[in-house]
Coordinates of C-alpha atoms in Angstrom, one line a residue:
Chain A
M1 CA 54.8 -45.0 0.9
S2 CA 54.8 -44.7 -2.9
Y3 CA 52.9 -47.9 -3.0
A4 CA 50.2 -46.4 -0.9
L5 CA 50.1 -43.3 -3.1
R6 CA 49.8 -45.3 -6.2
R7 CA 46.9 -47.2 -4.8
L8 CA 45.2 -44.0 -3.8
G9 CA 45.8 -42.6 -7.3
F10 CA 44.2 -45.7 -8.8
F11 CA 41.2 -45.2 -6.5
V12 CA 40.7 -41.7 -7.7
V13 CA 41.2 -42.5 -11.4
T14 CA 38.7 -45.4 -11.2
L15 CA 36.2 -43.3 -9.3
W16 CA 36.5 -40.6 -12.0
V17 CA 36.0 -43.1 -14.8
A18 CA 32.8 -44.4 -13.1
L19 CA 31.5 -40.8 -12.7
T20 CA 32.3 -40.0 -16.3
I21 CA 30.6 -43.2 -17.5
N22 CA 27.5 -42.1 -15.7
F23 CA 27.7 -38.6 -17.2
A24 CA 28.5 -39.7 -20.8
L25 CA 26.3 -42.8 -21.3
P26 CA 22.8 -41.1 -21.6
R27 CA 24.4 -38.3 -23.8
L28 CA 26.1 -40.9 -26.1
M29 CA 23.0 -42.9 -26.8
P30 CA 21.2 -42.0 -30.0
G31 CA 18.3 -39.8 -29.1
N32 CA 19.2 -39.1 -25.5
P33 CA 17.0 -41.6 -23.5
A34 CA 16.6 -39.1 -20.8
I35 CA 14.2 -37.1 -23.0
A36 CA 11.8 -40.0 -23.1
M37 CA 12.0 -40.2 -19.3
M38 CA 11.3 -36.5 -19.0
A39 CA 8.3 -36.8 -21.2
R40 CA 6.9 -39.6 -19.1
F41 CA 7.2 -37.7 -15.9
R42 CA 6.2 -34.2 -17.1
G43 CA 3.3 -33.0 -15.1
R44 CA 3.7 -35.7 -12.5
V45 CA 6.6 -34.2 -10.7
N46 CA 7.0 -30.6 -9.6
G47 CA 8.8 -28.0 -11.7
N48 CA 12.0 -27.7 -9.6
V49 CA 12.6 -31.4 -9.8
L50 CA 12.1 -31.4 -13.5
K51 CA 14.5 -28.5 -13.9
A52 CA 17.1 -30.3 -11.9
L53 CA 16.7 -33.4 -14.0
E54 CA 17.0 -31.4 -17.2
I55 CA 20.3 -30.0 -16.0
A56 CA 21.5 -33.4 -14.8
F57 CA 20.9 -35.1 -18.2
G58 CA 21.6 -32.2 -20.5
V59 CA 18.1 -31.7 -21.9
N60 CA 16.7 -28.3 -22.7
T61 CA 19.6 -26.6 -21.1
K62 CA 21.7 -23.7 -22.4
Q63 CA 24.8 -24.8 -20.4
G64 CA 27.7 -26.1 -22.5
L65 CA 28.8 -29.7 -22.2
V66 CA 31.9 -28.8 -20.1
S67 CA 30.0 -26.7 -17.5
Q68 CA 27.3 -29.4 -17.4
Y69 CA 30.1 -31.9 -16.6
F70 CA 31.5 -29.9 -13.8
S71 CA 28.2 -29.1 -12.2
Y72 CA 27.4 -32.8 -12.4
L73 CA 30.7 -33.7 -10.7
G74 CA 30.1 -31.1 -8.1
N75 CA 26.6 -32.3 -7.3
T76 CA 27.6 -35.9 -7.1
L77 CA 30.6 -35.4 -5.0
T78 CA 28.6 -33.4 -2.5
G79 CA 26.0 -36.1 -2.3
H80 CA 23.2 -34.3 -4.3
F81 CA 21.8 -37.3 -6.3
G82 CA 18.5 -35.8 -7.1
T83 CA 15.0 -37.1 -6.7
S84 CA 13.9 -40.6 -7.4
L85 CA 11.1 -40.8 -10.0
T86 CA 9.9 -44.2 -9.1
F87 CA 9.6 -43.4 -5.4
Y88 CA 8.7 -39.7 -5.9
P89 CA 8.9 -37.5 -3.8
N90 CA 11.6 -39.4 -1.9
S91 CA 15.2 -38.4 -2.7
V92 CA 17.5 -40.9 -4.3
S93 CA 19.6 -41.1 -1.1
Q94 CA 16.6 -41.9 1.1
V95 CA 15.6 -44.7 -1.3
V96 CA 19.1 -46.2 -1.5
F97 CA 19.7 -46.1 2.2
S98 CA 16.5 -47.9 2.9
A99 CA 17.5 -50.7 0.6
L100 CA 21.1 -51.0 1.7
P101 CA 20.7 -52.8 5.0
W102 CA 18.8 -55.6 3.4
T103 CA 21.5 -56.3 0.9
L104 CA 24.4 -55.8 3.4
G105 CA 22.6 -58.2 5.8
I106 CA 21.9 -61.1 3.5
V107 CA 24.7 -60.9 0.9
G108 CA 27.3 -59.9 3.5
V109 CA 26.5 -62.8 5.8
T110 CA 26.4 -65.3 3.0
T111 CA 29.6 -64.0 1.5
V112 CA 31.5 -64.4 4.7
L113 CA 30.0 -67.8 5.3
A114 CA 30.8 -69.0 1.8
F115 CA 34.4 -67.9 2.1
A116 CA 34.9 -69.5 5.5
L117 CA 33.2 -72.8 4.5
G118 CA 34.7 -72.9 1.0
T119 CA 38.2 -72.2 2.2
L120 CA 38.0 -74.9 4.9
V121 CA 36.6 -77.5 2.5
G122 CA 39.1 -76.5 -0.2
M123 CA 42.0 -76.7 2.2
T124 CA 41.0 -80.2 3.4
S125 CA 40.4 -81.4 -0.1
G126 CA 43.8 -80.2 -1.3
W127 CA 45.5 -81.7 1.7
R128 CA 44.0 -85.1 1.1
R129 CA 44.7 -85.5 -2.6
G130 CA 42.8 -88.4 -4.1
S131 CA 40.5 -88.9 -1.2
V132 CA 36.8 -89.3 -1.7
L133 CA 36.2 -85.6 -0.8
D134 CA 38.9 -84.6 -3.3
S135 CA 37.6 -86.7 -6.2
V136 CA 33.9 -85.8 -5.7
L137 CA 33.9 -82.1 -4.9
P138 CA 36.1 -80.4 -7.5
P139 CA 34.2 -81.8 -10.6
V140 CA 30.9 -81.1 -9.0
F141 CA 31.8 -77.5 -8.3
V142 CA 33.4 -77.0 -11.7
I143 CA 30.0 -77.7 -13.1
T144 CA 27.9 -75.8 -10.6
S145 CA 30.1 -72.7 -11.1
A146 CA 28.6 -72.5 -14.6
F147 CA 25.0 -72.5 -13.3
P148 CA 23.2 -69.2 -13.6
Y149 CA 22.5 -67.8 -10.1
F150 CA 19.0 -66.8 -10.9
W151 CA 18.0 -70.2 -12.2
I152 CA 19.1 -71.9 -9.0
A153 CA 16.8 -69.3 -7.3
L154 CA 14.0 -70.4 -9.5
L155 CA 14.6 -74.0 -8.7
A156 CA 14.7 -73.2 -5.0
I157 CA 11.3 -71.6 -5.3
L158 CA 9.9 -74.5 -7.3
L159 CA 11.2 -77.0 -4.7
F160 CA 10.4 -75.4 -1.4
P161 CA 7.4 -73.0 -1.5
I162 CA 5.6 -74.5 -4.4
T163 CA 6.2 -78.3 -4.1
L164 CA 6.9 -78.7 -0.4
H165 CA 4.8 -75.7 0.8
V166 CA 7.5 -74.5 3.2
L167 CA 9.3 -71.1 3.3
P168 CA 8.0 -67.9 1.6
I169 CA 8.2 -67.4 -2.1
G170 CA 9.8 -64.0 -1.8
F171 CA 9.9 -60.5 -0.3
G172 CA 11.9 -59.5 2.8
Y173 CA 9.1 -59.8 5.4
S174 CA 5.3 -60.5 5.6
N175 CA 2.9 -57.7 4.6
T176 CA 1.1 -57.9 8.0
D177 CA 4.3 -57.2 10.0
T178 CA 5.0 -53.9 11.6
I179 CA 8.6 -53.0 11.1
G180 CA 10.7 -52.7 14.2
W181 CA 13.1 -54.5 16.5
T182 CA 10.6 -57.0 17.8
W183 CA 11.3 -60.7 18.1
H184 CA 8.4 -61.4 15.8
F185 CA 9.7 -59.1 13.0
V186 CA 13.3 -60.3 13.3
G187 CA 12.2 -63.9 13.1
D188 CA 10.1 -63.2 10.1
V189 CA 13.0 -61.5 8.3
L190 CA 15.2 -64.4 9.0
Y191 CA 12.5 -66.8 7.8
H192 CA 12.3 -64.9 4.5
A193 CA 16.1 -64.7 4.2
V194 CA 16.6 -68.5 4.2
L195 CA 16.0 -69.3 0.6
P196 CA 17.8 -66.3 -1.0
A197 CA 20.7 -66.9 1.4
L198 CA 20.9 -70.6 0.6
T199 CA 20.8 -69.8 -3.1
I200 CA 23.7 -67.4 -2.9
L201 CA 25.7 -69.8 -0.7
V202 CA 25.3 -72.8 -3.0
T203 CA 26.3 -70.8 -6.1
S204 CA 29.2 -69.0 -4.6
I205 CA 30.9 -71.6 -2.4
G206 CA 32.3 -73.6 -5.4
G207 CA 34.7 -70.9 -6.5
W208 CA 36.3 -70.7 -3.0
I209 CA 36.7 -74.4 -2.8
L210 CA 38.3 -74.8 -6.2
T211 CA 40.8 -71.9 -5.8
M212 CA 41.7 -72.8 -2.3
R213 CA 42.2 -76.5 -3.3
N214 CA 44.5 -75.5 -6.2
N215 CA 46.5 -73.0 -4.1
M216 CA 46.9 -75.7 -1.4
I217 CA 48.2 -78.2 -3.9
T218 CA 50.7 -75.7 -5.3
T219 CA 51.8 -74.7 -1.8
L220 CA 52.2 -78.3 -0.6
S221 CA 55.1 -78.9 -3.0
E222 CA 57.1 -76.0 -1.5
D223 CA 60.3 -76.6 0.3
Y224 CA 59.1 -75.2 3.6
V225 CA 56.3 -77.8 3.7
R226 CA 58.8 -80.6 3.1
M227 CA 61.0 -79.0 5.8
A228 CA 58.0 -79.0 8.3
R229 CA 57.5 -82.7 7.5
A230 CA 61.1 -83.5 8.0
K231 CA 60.9 -81.8 11.4
G232 CA 58.2 -84.2 12.2
L233 CA 55.5 -81.7 13.0
S234 CA 51.9 -82.9 13.4
P235 CA 50.0 -83.1 10.1
L236 CA 47.3 -80.7 11.4
R237 CA 50.0 -78.1 12.2
I238 CA 51.5 -78.4 8.8
M239 CA 48.1 -78.2 7.1
F240 CA 47.0 -75.0 8.9
D241 CA 50.2 -73.2 9.9
Y242 CA 52.5 -74.0 7.0
A243 CA 50.5 -74.8 3.9
G244 CA 47.1 -73.3 4.6
R245 CA 48.4 -70.0 5.9
N246 CA 50.3 -69.4 2.7
A247 CA 47.7 -70.9 0.4
I248 CA 45.0 -68.6 1.7
L249 CA 46.8 -65.3 0.7
P250 CA 45.6 -65.2 -2.9
N251 CA 42.1 -66.0 -1.7
L252 CA 42.2 -63.1 0.8
T253 CA 42.5 -60.7 -2.1
G254 CA 39.6 -62.3 -3.8
F255 CA 37.6 -62.1 -0.5
A256 CA 38.2 -58.4 -0.3
M257 CA 37.0 -58.0 -3.8
S258 CA 33.8 -60.0 -3.1
L259 CA 33.2 -58.0 0.1
G260 CA 33.1 -55.0 -2.2
F261 CA 30.8 -56.8 -4.5
V262 CA 28.4 -57.5 -1.6
V263 CA 26.5 -54.3 -2.5
S264 CA 25.9 -55.3 -6.1
G265 CA 25.7 -58.8 -4.6
A266 CA 23.2 -61.1 -6.1
I267 CA 21.2 -58.7 -8.2
L268 CA 19.3 -61.4 -10.0
V269 CA 18.7 -63.5 -6.9
E270 CA 17.1 -60.4 -5.2
Y271 CA 15.1 -59.9 -8.4
V272 CA 13.8 -63.5 -8.4
F273 CA 12.8 -63.3 -4.7
S274 CA 11.6 -59.7 -4.9
Y275 CA 14.0 -59.1 -2.0
P276 CA 13.9 -55.4 -1.0
G277 CA 17.7 -54.9 -1.5
V278 CA 20.0 -52.8 -3.7
G279 CA 20.0 -55.3 -6.6
F280 CA 16.2 -55.4 -6.8
L281 CA 16.1 -51.6 -6.5
L282 CA 18.5 -51.3 -9.4
L283 CA 16.3 -53.4 -11.6
Q284 CA 13.2 -51.5 -10.5
A285 CA 15.0 -48.3 -11.5
V286 CA 15.8 -49.8 -14.9
Q287 CA 12.3 -51.0 -15.5
N288 CA 10.8 -47.6 -14.6
E289 CA 13.4 -45.6 -16.5
D290 CA 14.3 -43.9 -13.2
Y291 CA 17.8 -42.8 -14.4
P292 CA 18.8 -40.7 -11.4
L293 CA 18.3 -43.7 -9.1
M294 CA 20.0 -46.1 -11.5
Q295 CA 23.1 -43.8 -11.8
T296 CA 23.4 -43.4 -8.1
L297 CA 23.2 -47.2 -7.5
F298 CA 25.8 -47.9 -10.1
L299 CA 28.1 -45.3 -8.4
L300 CA 27.4 -46.7 -5.0
I301 CA 28.3 -50.2 -6.2
T302 CA 31.5 -49.1 -7.8
V303 CA 32.5 -47.1 -4.7
A304 CA 31.9 -50.1 -2.5
V305 CA 34.2 -52.2 -4.6
L306 CA 36.9 -49.5 -4.8
V307 CA 36.9 -49.0 -1.0
A308 CA 37.2 -52.7 -0.4
I309 CA 40.1 -52.9 -2.8
L310 CA 41.8 -49.9 -1.2
V311 CA 41.4 -51.4 2.3
M312 CA 42.8 -54.7 1.1
D313 CA 45.7 -53.0 -0.5
F314 CA 46.6 -51.5 2.8
V315 CA 46.1 -54.8 4.6
T316 CA 48.4 -56.5 2.1
M317 CA 50.9 -53.8 2.7
L318 CA 50.9 -54.6 6.4
L319 CA 50.9 -58.4 5.9
D320 CA 53.4 -58.7 3.1
P321 CA 56.7 -56.9 3.5
R322 CA 57.5 -57.5 -0.2
T323 CA 55.0 -54.9 -1.3
R324 CA 56.5 -52.3 1.0
S325 CA 60.0 -52.7 -0.3
E326 CA 58.9 -52.7 -3.9
S327 CA 59.9 -49.4 -5.6
Chain B
M1 CA 33.4 -66.6 -5.2
S2 CA 30.4 -64.5 -4.7
A3 CA 32.1 -61.6 -6.3
G4 CA 29.7 -60.0 -8.7
V5 CA 26.9 -62.1 -10.0
L6 CA 28.6 -63.6 -12.9
A7 CA 31.7 -61.9 -13.7
P8 CA 34.7 -63.2 -11.8
K9 CA 34.0 -66.9 -12.1
R10 CA 36.9 -67.1 -14.4
G11 CA 39.5 -67.5 -11.6
L12 CA 39.7 -71.1 -12.6
A13 CA 42.3 -70.5 -15.3
G14 CA 44.1 -68.4 -12.7
R15 CA 47.7 -69.1 -12.3
S16 CA 48.5 -71.0 -15.5
R17 CA 52.1 -71.9 -16.1
W18 CA 52.5 -72.4 -19.8
G19 CA 56.2 -72.2 -19.7
R20 CA 56.8 -75.7 -20.9
L21 CA 54.5 -75.5 -23.9
R22 CA 56.2 -75.1 -27.2
T23 CA 55.0 -73.9 -30.5
G24 CA 52.8 -75.9 -32.7
A25 CA 50.2 -76.2 -30.0
G26 CA 47.4 -77.3 -32.4
A27 CA 48.2 -81.0 -32.3
N28 CA 49.1 -80.8 -28.6
L29 CA 45.8 -79.2 -27.9
L30 CA 43.9 -82.0 -29.5
R31 CA 45.9 -84.7 -27.7
A32 CA 45.4 -82.9 -24.5
I33 CA 41.6 -82.8 -24.9
V34 CA 41.5 -86.5 -25.7
S35 CA 43.7 -87.5 -22.7
N36 CA 41.9 -85.4 -20.1
H37 CA 38.5 -86.7 -19.0
K38 CA 37.1 -83.2 -18.1
A39 CA 38.2 -81.9 -21.4
T40 CA 36.6 -84.8 -23.3
A41 CA 33.3 -84.3 -21.5
G42 CA 33.4 -80.6 -22.2
A43 CA 34.3 -81.0 -25.8
I44 CA 31.5 -83.6 -26.5
L45 CA 28.9 -81.4 -24.8
L46 CA 30.0 -78.4 -26.8
L47 CA 29.8 -80.4 -30.1
I48 CA 26.3 -81.5 -29.3
F49 CA 25.3 -77.9 -28.8
V50 CA 27.0 -76.9 -32.0
F51 CA 24.9 -79.6 -33.8
F52 CA 21.7 -78.2 -32.2
A53 CA 22.6 -74.7 -33.3
V54 CA 23.4 -75.6 -36.9
F55 CA 20.6 -78.1 -37.5
P56 CA 17.8 -77.4 -35.1
G57 CA 15.2 -78.6 -37.5
V58 CA 16.6 -82.1 -37.6
I59 CA 15.7 -82.7 -34.0
A60 CA 12.7 -80.4 -33.4
H61 CA 10.1 -80.5 -36.1
D62 CA 7.6 -78.1 -34.6
N63 CA 7.8 -74.4 -35.4
P64 CA 9.1 -73.0 -32.1
Q65 CA 7.2 -69.7 -32.3
A66 CA 3.9 -70.8 -33.7
E67 CA 1.2 -70.4 -31.0
I68 CA -1.0 -73.2 -32.4
Y69 CA -0.9 -76.0 -29.8
A70 CA -3.0 -76.6 -26.7
R71 CA -2.1 -74.1 -24.0
A72 CA 0.0 -75.0 -21.0
A73 CA -0.2 -78.7 -21.8
A74 CA 1.7 -81.3 -19.8
P75 CA 4.5 -83.3 -21.4
S76 CA 3.3 -85.9 -23.9
A77 CA 4.6 -88.0 -26.8
K78 CA 3.6 -85.1 -29.1
H79 CA 5.1 -82.4 -27.0
L80 CA 8.0 -83.9 -25.1
L81 CA 8.3 -81.0 -22.6
G82 CA 4.7 -79.8 -22.9
T83 CA 3.6 -76.4 -24.2
T84 CA 3.8 -72.8 -22.9
T85 CA 0.9 -70.6 -21.9
Y86 CA 0.9 -69.2 -25.4
G87 CA 0.6 -72.7 -26.9
Q88 CA 4.2 -73.1 -28.2
D89 CA 6.1 -76.3 -28.1
I90 CA 8.7 -76.0 -25.3
F91 CA 11.0 -78.7 -26.7
S92 CA 11.2 -77.0 -30.0
Q93 CA 11.8 -73.6 -28.4
L94 CA 14.6 -75.2 -26.4
I95 CA 16.4 -76.6 -29.4
W96 CA 15.9 -73.6 -31.6
S97 CA 17.2 -71.3 -28.9
T98 CA 20.6 -72.9 -28.9
R99 CA 21.6 -71.0 -32.0
E100 CA 21.2 -67.5 -30.5
S101 CA 22.7 -68.4 -27.1
L102 CA 25.7 -70.1 -28.6
F103 CA 26.2 -67.4 -31.2
I104 CA 26.3 -64.6 -28.6
A105 CA 28.7 -66.6 -26.4
V106 CA 31.1 -67.5 -29.2
I107 CA 31.2 -64.1 -30.9
A108 CA 31.4 -62.1 -27.6
G109 CA 34.0 -64.5 -26.2
A110 CA 36.1 -64.3 -29.4
L111 CA 35.9 -60.5 -29.7
A112 CA 36.7 -60.1 -26.0
T113 CA 39.7 -62.4 -26.4
V114 CA 41.0 -60.5 -29.4
L115 CA 40.8 -57.3 -27.4
S116 CA 42.6 -58.9 -24.5
V117 CA 45.4 -60.1 -26.7
L118 CA 45.7 -56.7 -28.4
I119 CA 45.9 -54.8 -25.2
G120 CA 47.6 -57.3 -23.0
V121 CA 50.4 -58.3 -25.4
S122 CA 51.1 -54.8 -26.6
A123 CA 51.3 -53.5 -23.0
A124 CA 53.9 -56.2 -22.2
Y125 CA 55.8 -55.8 -25.4
L126 CA 55.9 -52.0 -25.6
G127 CA 56.7 -51.5 -21.9
G128 CA 57.5 -48.2 -20.3
G129 CA 54.8 -45.5 -20.5
A130 CA 52.6 -47.3 -23.0
D131 CA 52.5 -50.3 -20.6
S132 CA 51.6 -48.1 -17.6
V133 CA 48.7 -46.5 -19.5
L134 CA 47.4 -49.8 -20.9
S135 CA 47.7 -51.5 -17.5
L136 CA 45.9 -48.7 -15.7
F137 CA 43.2 -48.9 -18.4
T138 CA 42.9 -52.7 -17.8
D139 CA 42.8 -52.4 -14.1
V140 CA 40.1 -49.8 -14.2
F141 CA 37.9 -52.0 -16.3
L142 CA 38.7 -54.9 -14.1
V143 CA 37.3 -53.4 -10.9
I144 CA 34.3 -51.6 -12.3
P145 CA 31.5 -54.0 -11.5
A146 CA 30.6 -55.6 -14.8
F147 CA 27.0 -56.7 -14.3
P148 CA 25.6 -53.4 -13.0
L149 CA 27.5 -51.7 -15.8
I150 CA 25.9 -54.1 -18.3
V151 CA 22.5 -53.4 -16.9
V152 CA 23.0 -49.7 -17.0
I153 CA 24.2 -49.6 -20.6
A154 CA 21.4 -52.0 -21.7
A155 CA 18.9 -49.9 -19.9
Y156 CA 19.8 -46.8 -21.9
A157 CA 20.0 -48.7 -25.2
K158 CA 16.6 -50.2 -24.9
N159 CA 16.1 -53.3 -27.1
G160 CA 19.2 -52.5 -29.1
G161 CA 19.4 -56.1 -30.4
D162 CA 22.3 -58.5 -30.4
A163 CA 24.9 -56.1 -31.6
I164 CA 24.5 -53.9 -28.5
L165 CA 24.4 -57.0 -26.3
I166 CA 27.6 -58.4 -27.8
A167 CA 29.3 -54.9 -27.6
V168 CA 28.4 -54.6 -23.9
L169 CA 29.7 -58.1 -23.1
V170 CA 32.9 -57.4 -24.9
V171 CA 33.5 -54.1 -23.2
T172 CA 33.0 -55.6 -19.8
G173 CA 34.6 -59.0 -20.5
W174 CA 38.1 -58.3 -21.9
S175 CA 40.0 -56.9 -19.0
Y176 CA 40.6 -60.1 -17.0
G177 CA 42.2 -61.9 -19.9
A178 CA 44.3 -58.8 -20.9
R179 CA 45.9 -58.8 -17.4
Q180 CA 46.7 -62.5 -17.6
L181 CA 48.1 -62.3 -21.1
R182 CA 50.2 -59.3 -20.2
S183 CA 51.9 -61.1 -17.3
Q184 CA 52.4 -64.2 -19.5
A185 CA 53.9 -62.1 -22.3
L186 CA 56.1 -60.2 -19.7
S187 CA 57.6 -63.5 -18.5
L188 CA 58.4 -64.4 -22.1
R189 CA 60.0 -61.1 -23.0
N190 CA 63.6 -62.0 -22.2
R191 CA 63.5 -65.7 -23.3
D192 CA 66.3 -66.7 -25.5
F193 CA 64.3 -67.4 -28.6
L194 CA 62.9 -63.8 -28.6
V195 CA 66.3 -62.3 -28.0
A196 CA 67.4 -64.4 -31.0
A197 CA 64.6 -63.1 -33.1
R198 CA 65.4 -59.5 -32.1
L199 CA 69.1 -60.0 -33.0
R200 CA 68.1 -61.5 -36.3
G201 CA 66.5 -58.1 -37.0
E202 CA 62.9 -59.4 -37.2
R203 CA 60.3 -56.6 -37.2
R204 CA 58.3 -56.0 -34.1
W205 CA 54.9 -57.1 -35.4
R206 CA 56.5 -60.3 -36.8
I207 CA 58.0 -61.1 -33.5
I208 CA 54.6 -60.6 -31.8
V209 CA 52.6 -62.5 -34.4
F210 CA 55.0 -65.4 -35.2
E211 CA 57.1 -65.8 -32.1
I212 CA 55.0 -64.6 -29.0
L213 CA 51.4 -65.5 -29.9
P214 CA 52.0 -69.1 -30.9
T215 CA 53.7 -69.7 -27.5
M216 CA 50.6 -68.3 -25.8
T217 CA 48.0 -70.3 -27.8
S218 CA 46.9 -72.3 -24.9
L219 CA 46.4 -69.4 -22.6
I220 CA 44.5 -67.6 -25.3
V221 CA 42.2 -70.6 -25.7
A222 CA 41.7 -70.7 -22.0
N223 CA 40.8 -67.1 -22.0
F224 CA 38.4 -67.6 -24.8
L225 CA 36.6 -70.3 -22.8
G226 CA 36.4 -68.1 -19.8
A227 CA 35.1 -65.1 -21.8
A228 CA 32.5 -67.4 -23.5
L229 CA 31.3 -68.8 -20.2
Y230 CA 31.0 -65.3 -18.8
S231 CA 29.1 -64.2 -22.0
V232 CA 26.6 -67.1 -21.7
L233 CA 25.7 -66.3 -18.2
A234 CA 25.7 -62.5 -18.5
A235 CA 23.6 -62.6 -21.7
A236 CA 21.1 -65.0 -20.1
G237 CA 20.9 -62.7 -17.1
L238 CA 20.2 -59.7 -19.2
Q239 CA 17.6 -61.5 -21.3
F240 CA 16.0 -62.9 -18.2
I241 CA 15.3 -59.4 -16.8
G242 CA 14.0 -58.3 -20.2
L243 CA 17.0 -56.2 -21.4
G244 CA 17.6 -58.4 -24.4
N245 CA 15.4 -58.5 -27.4
P246 CA 12.3 -60.4 -26.1
N247 CA 11.3 -61.4 -29.6
T248 CA 14.4 -63.5 -30.4
M249 CA 14.7 -67.2 -29.5
S250 CA 17.2 -67.8 -26.8
W251 CA 17.3 -69.5 -23.4
G252 CA 17.4 -66.3 -21.5
T253 CA 14.4 -65.0 -23.4
M254 CA 12.5 -68.3 -22.7
L255 CA 13.2 -67.7 -19.0
Y256 CA 12.0 -64.2 -19.3
W257 CA 8.7 -65.2 -20.7
A258 CA 8.4 -68.1 -18.3
Q259 CA 9.0 -65.8 -15.3
N260 CA 6.5 -63.2 -16.7
N261 CA 3.8 -65.8 -17.0
E262 CA 4.6 -67.3 -13.6
A263 CA 5.4 -70.7 -15.1
L264 CA 6.4 -72.1 -11.8
Q265 CA 3.1 -71.3 -10.1
I266 CA 0.7 -72.3 -12.9
G267 CA 2.0 -75.8 -13.4
T268 CA 4.4 -75.5 -16.4
P269 CA 7.6 -75.6 -14.5
L270 CA 9.5 -77.2 -17.4
W271 CA 9.2 -73.9 -19.2
A272 CA 11.5 -72.4 -16.7
V273 CA 13.6 -75.4 -15.7
M274 CA 14.7 -76.6 -19.1
P275 CA 16.3 -73.4 -20.5
G276 CA 18.2 -73.2 -17.2
I277 CA 19.5 -76.8 -17.6
A278 CA 20.5 -75.9 -21.2
L279 CA 22.4 -72.8 -20.0
A280 CA 24.0 -74.8 -17.2
L281 CA 25.2 -77.5 -19.6
L282 CA 26.6 -75.1 -22.1
G283 CA 28.3 -73.2 -19.3
A284 CA 29.5 -76.5 -17.9
A285 CA 31.0 -77.4 -21.3
F286 CA 33.1 -74.2 -21.3
S287 CA 33.9 -74.5 -17.6
L288 CA 35.0 -78.1 -17.9
L289 CA 37.3 -77.3 -20.9
N290 CA 38.6 -74.3 -19.0
Y291 CA 39.4 -76.3 -15.9
A292 CA 41.0 -79.1 -17.9
F293 CA 43.2 -76.6 -19.6
D294 CA 44.3 -75.4 -16.2
E295 CA 45.2 -79.0 -15.3
I296 CA 47.0 -79.5 -18.5
S297 CA 49.1 -76.4 -18.1
N298 CA 49.8 -76.9 -14.4
P299 CA 50.7 -80.5 -14.0
A300 CA 50.6 -80.2 -10.2
L301 CA 46.8 -79.9 -10.3
R302 CA 46.3 -83.2 -12.3
P303 CA 44.4 -85.9 -10.5
V304 CA 46.9 -88.0 -8.6
G305 CA 47.7 -91.6 -9.4
R306 CA 47.1 -91.7 -13.1
K307 CA 50.1 -90.5 -15.0
R308 CA 52.8 -90.5 -12.4
G309 CA 51.7 -92.6 -9.5
R310 CA 54.0 -90.8 -7.0
R311 CA 51.7 -90.0 -4.0
R312 CA 52.5 -87.7 -1.3
S313 CA 51.9 -89.0 2.1

């Protein structure tokens, strides 16, 4: 139980650090950048919104720093994120929740796909040391793992929409569409998702292949694998049930982490394709100096990662008895 | 791994086992680089880039920022890669940009590594309460999503220049290495040679600097390579979205201007393609060296059939 408590404690501490970063950053920067933001929006937004902003960023307020901090913590924890300036008069929560499904859909699906495919290929490659697959794939993916995501996205745009005139250049759906659960709209969304999804898949699968291959190789030299061989079990059974099953454990933790990172996902890929997800929204907020929106997105992304890690900790506790008996 | 956009690609150097490596790693390191194909390729690539960074004028004679040539020209003998919409020579820009990109990568990578060593090794060596605090600190920084944090900091510190950029990369890039170095140092703690040093009455800092660190040289180098790779990609990403200083010459900035002028659509695709290739090659150099180090440290990962021909069925 103490393991569970410690992990919970870690969750709380990290969340607190993220909240404090949000609070402290604008106040630490020389010449509070929020003042420039206020000046830009004065007159364009109504008085109450401006007043709330001033309190949130510590401008023109007579509150002390400590009470500012606590009212900030209180507001954030109760879900009062303020008003978005870019999408005025929508609240930050509304804006964020309209972008969330897009990212969860595209990055979520590709993350699961990349993990499944990468693990399978990596397992086979590690099992067949020195085969064609094993001698070609690892070096290729060592190199592609160093490619900038967004540049692959640019190449994809150059190759498909511009040179071959297939697939759209960006956005989540066509301008002419009416949004709703119609076959036409869903088809159009999928059509628009092909290129961003392929980009993320190509750039993220390499890591899974490499780590799984290396885990597999390490596991294959274990005694229990030799034992399985001695018993004369079928190679497939040894590969999946004996070696693969153990080799996948470290990768599972990585998978949980990357599920958490789905929300921040492929910020730059979304940016290149102008895909209406969370990453693109974050960069829009940055470019428009929409600090309330930016802060909330950073918090959301951090919370997503933290929740994923917490869930994985508990799953590990169920799967691996060693963590339970640990003091 | 799709985790984060750029951050956790460093898993390659993951479970290093440097147990067998003894002190005096300098000569070993060199021998290792020469004997491993991936390491040789990475080292040669890196040397080429260092040459570009130090002597860009030897290769590219045109002034990279002068807007004096024909606009958006196709590649020709005079302009090997054509010109930009502003009338700048793309080849020249590419070569001159090496300096800034490499500089940021090396400095940020080195500083992040120093921080990793300081925090990781002291946590392991001090133990007890200090270890708990430092480890918690490391873990917190490890899970806070790096790229969004970089974007947020850079957004507040608009056009802060290279110093801010490097600071941000160091703050977000040290934690992974610190954790690795801590566990490595922990496993060393009760080795005989350290016990002997303690019994001899050596001072703490002497033990750390002269006994522990030399043993960990290779892991530290691997960490530097990982941190440098991360810095190359993260810096390029930031510059690409316009959060670097758009007036400096770097590959990320080239991509920023290319994207802003729709280089792909208006028929100057090389403007956007070439800086990406350069980034990928520099990244590949770090990545190849890093992976090779993993192979050197963990003999089980080495390609089969070369050194010891013992094949498993």
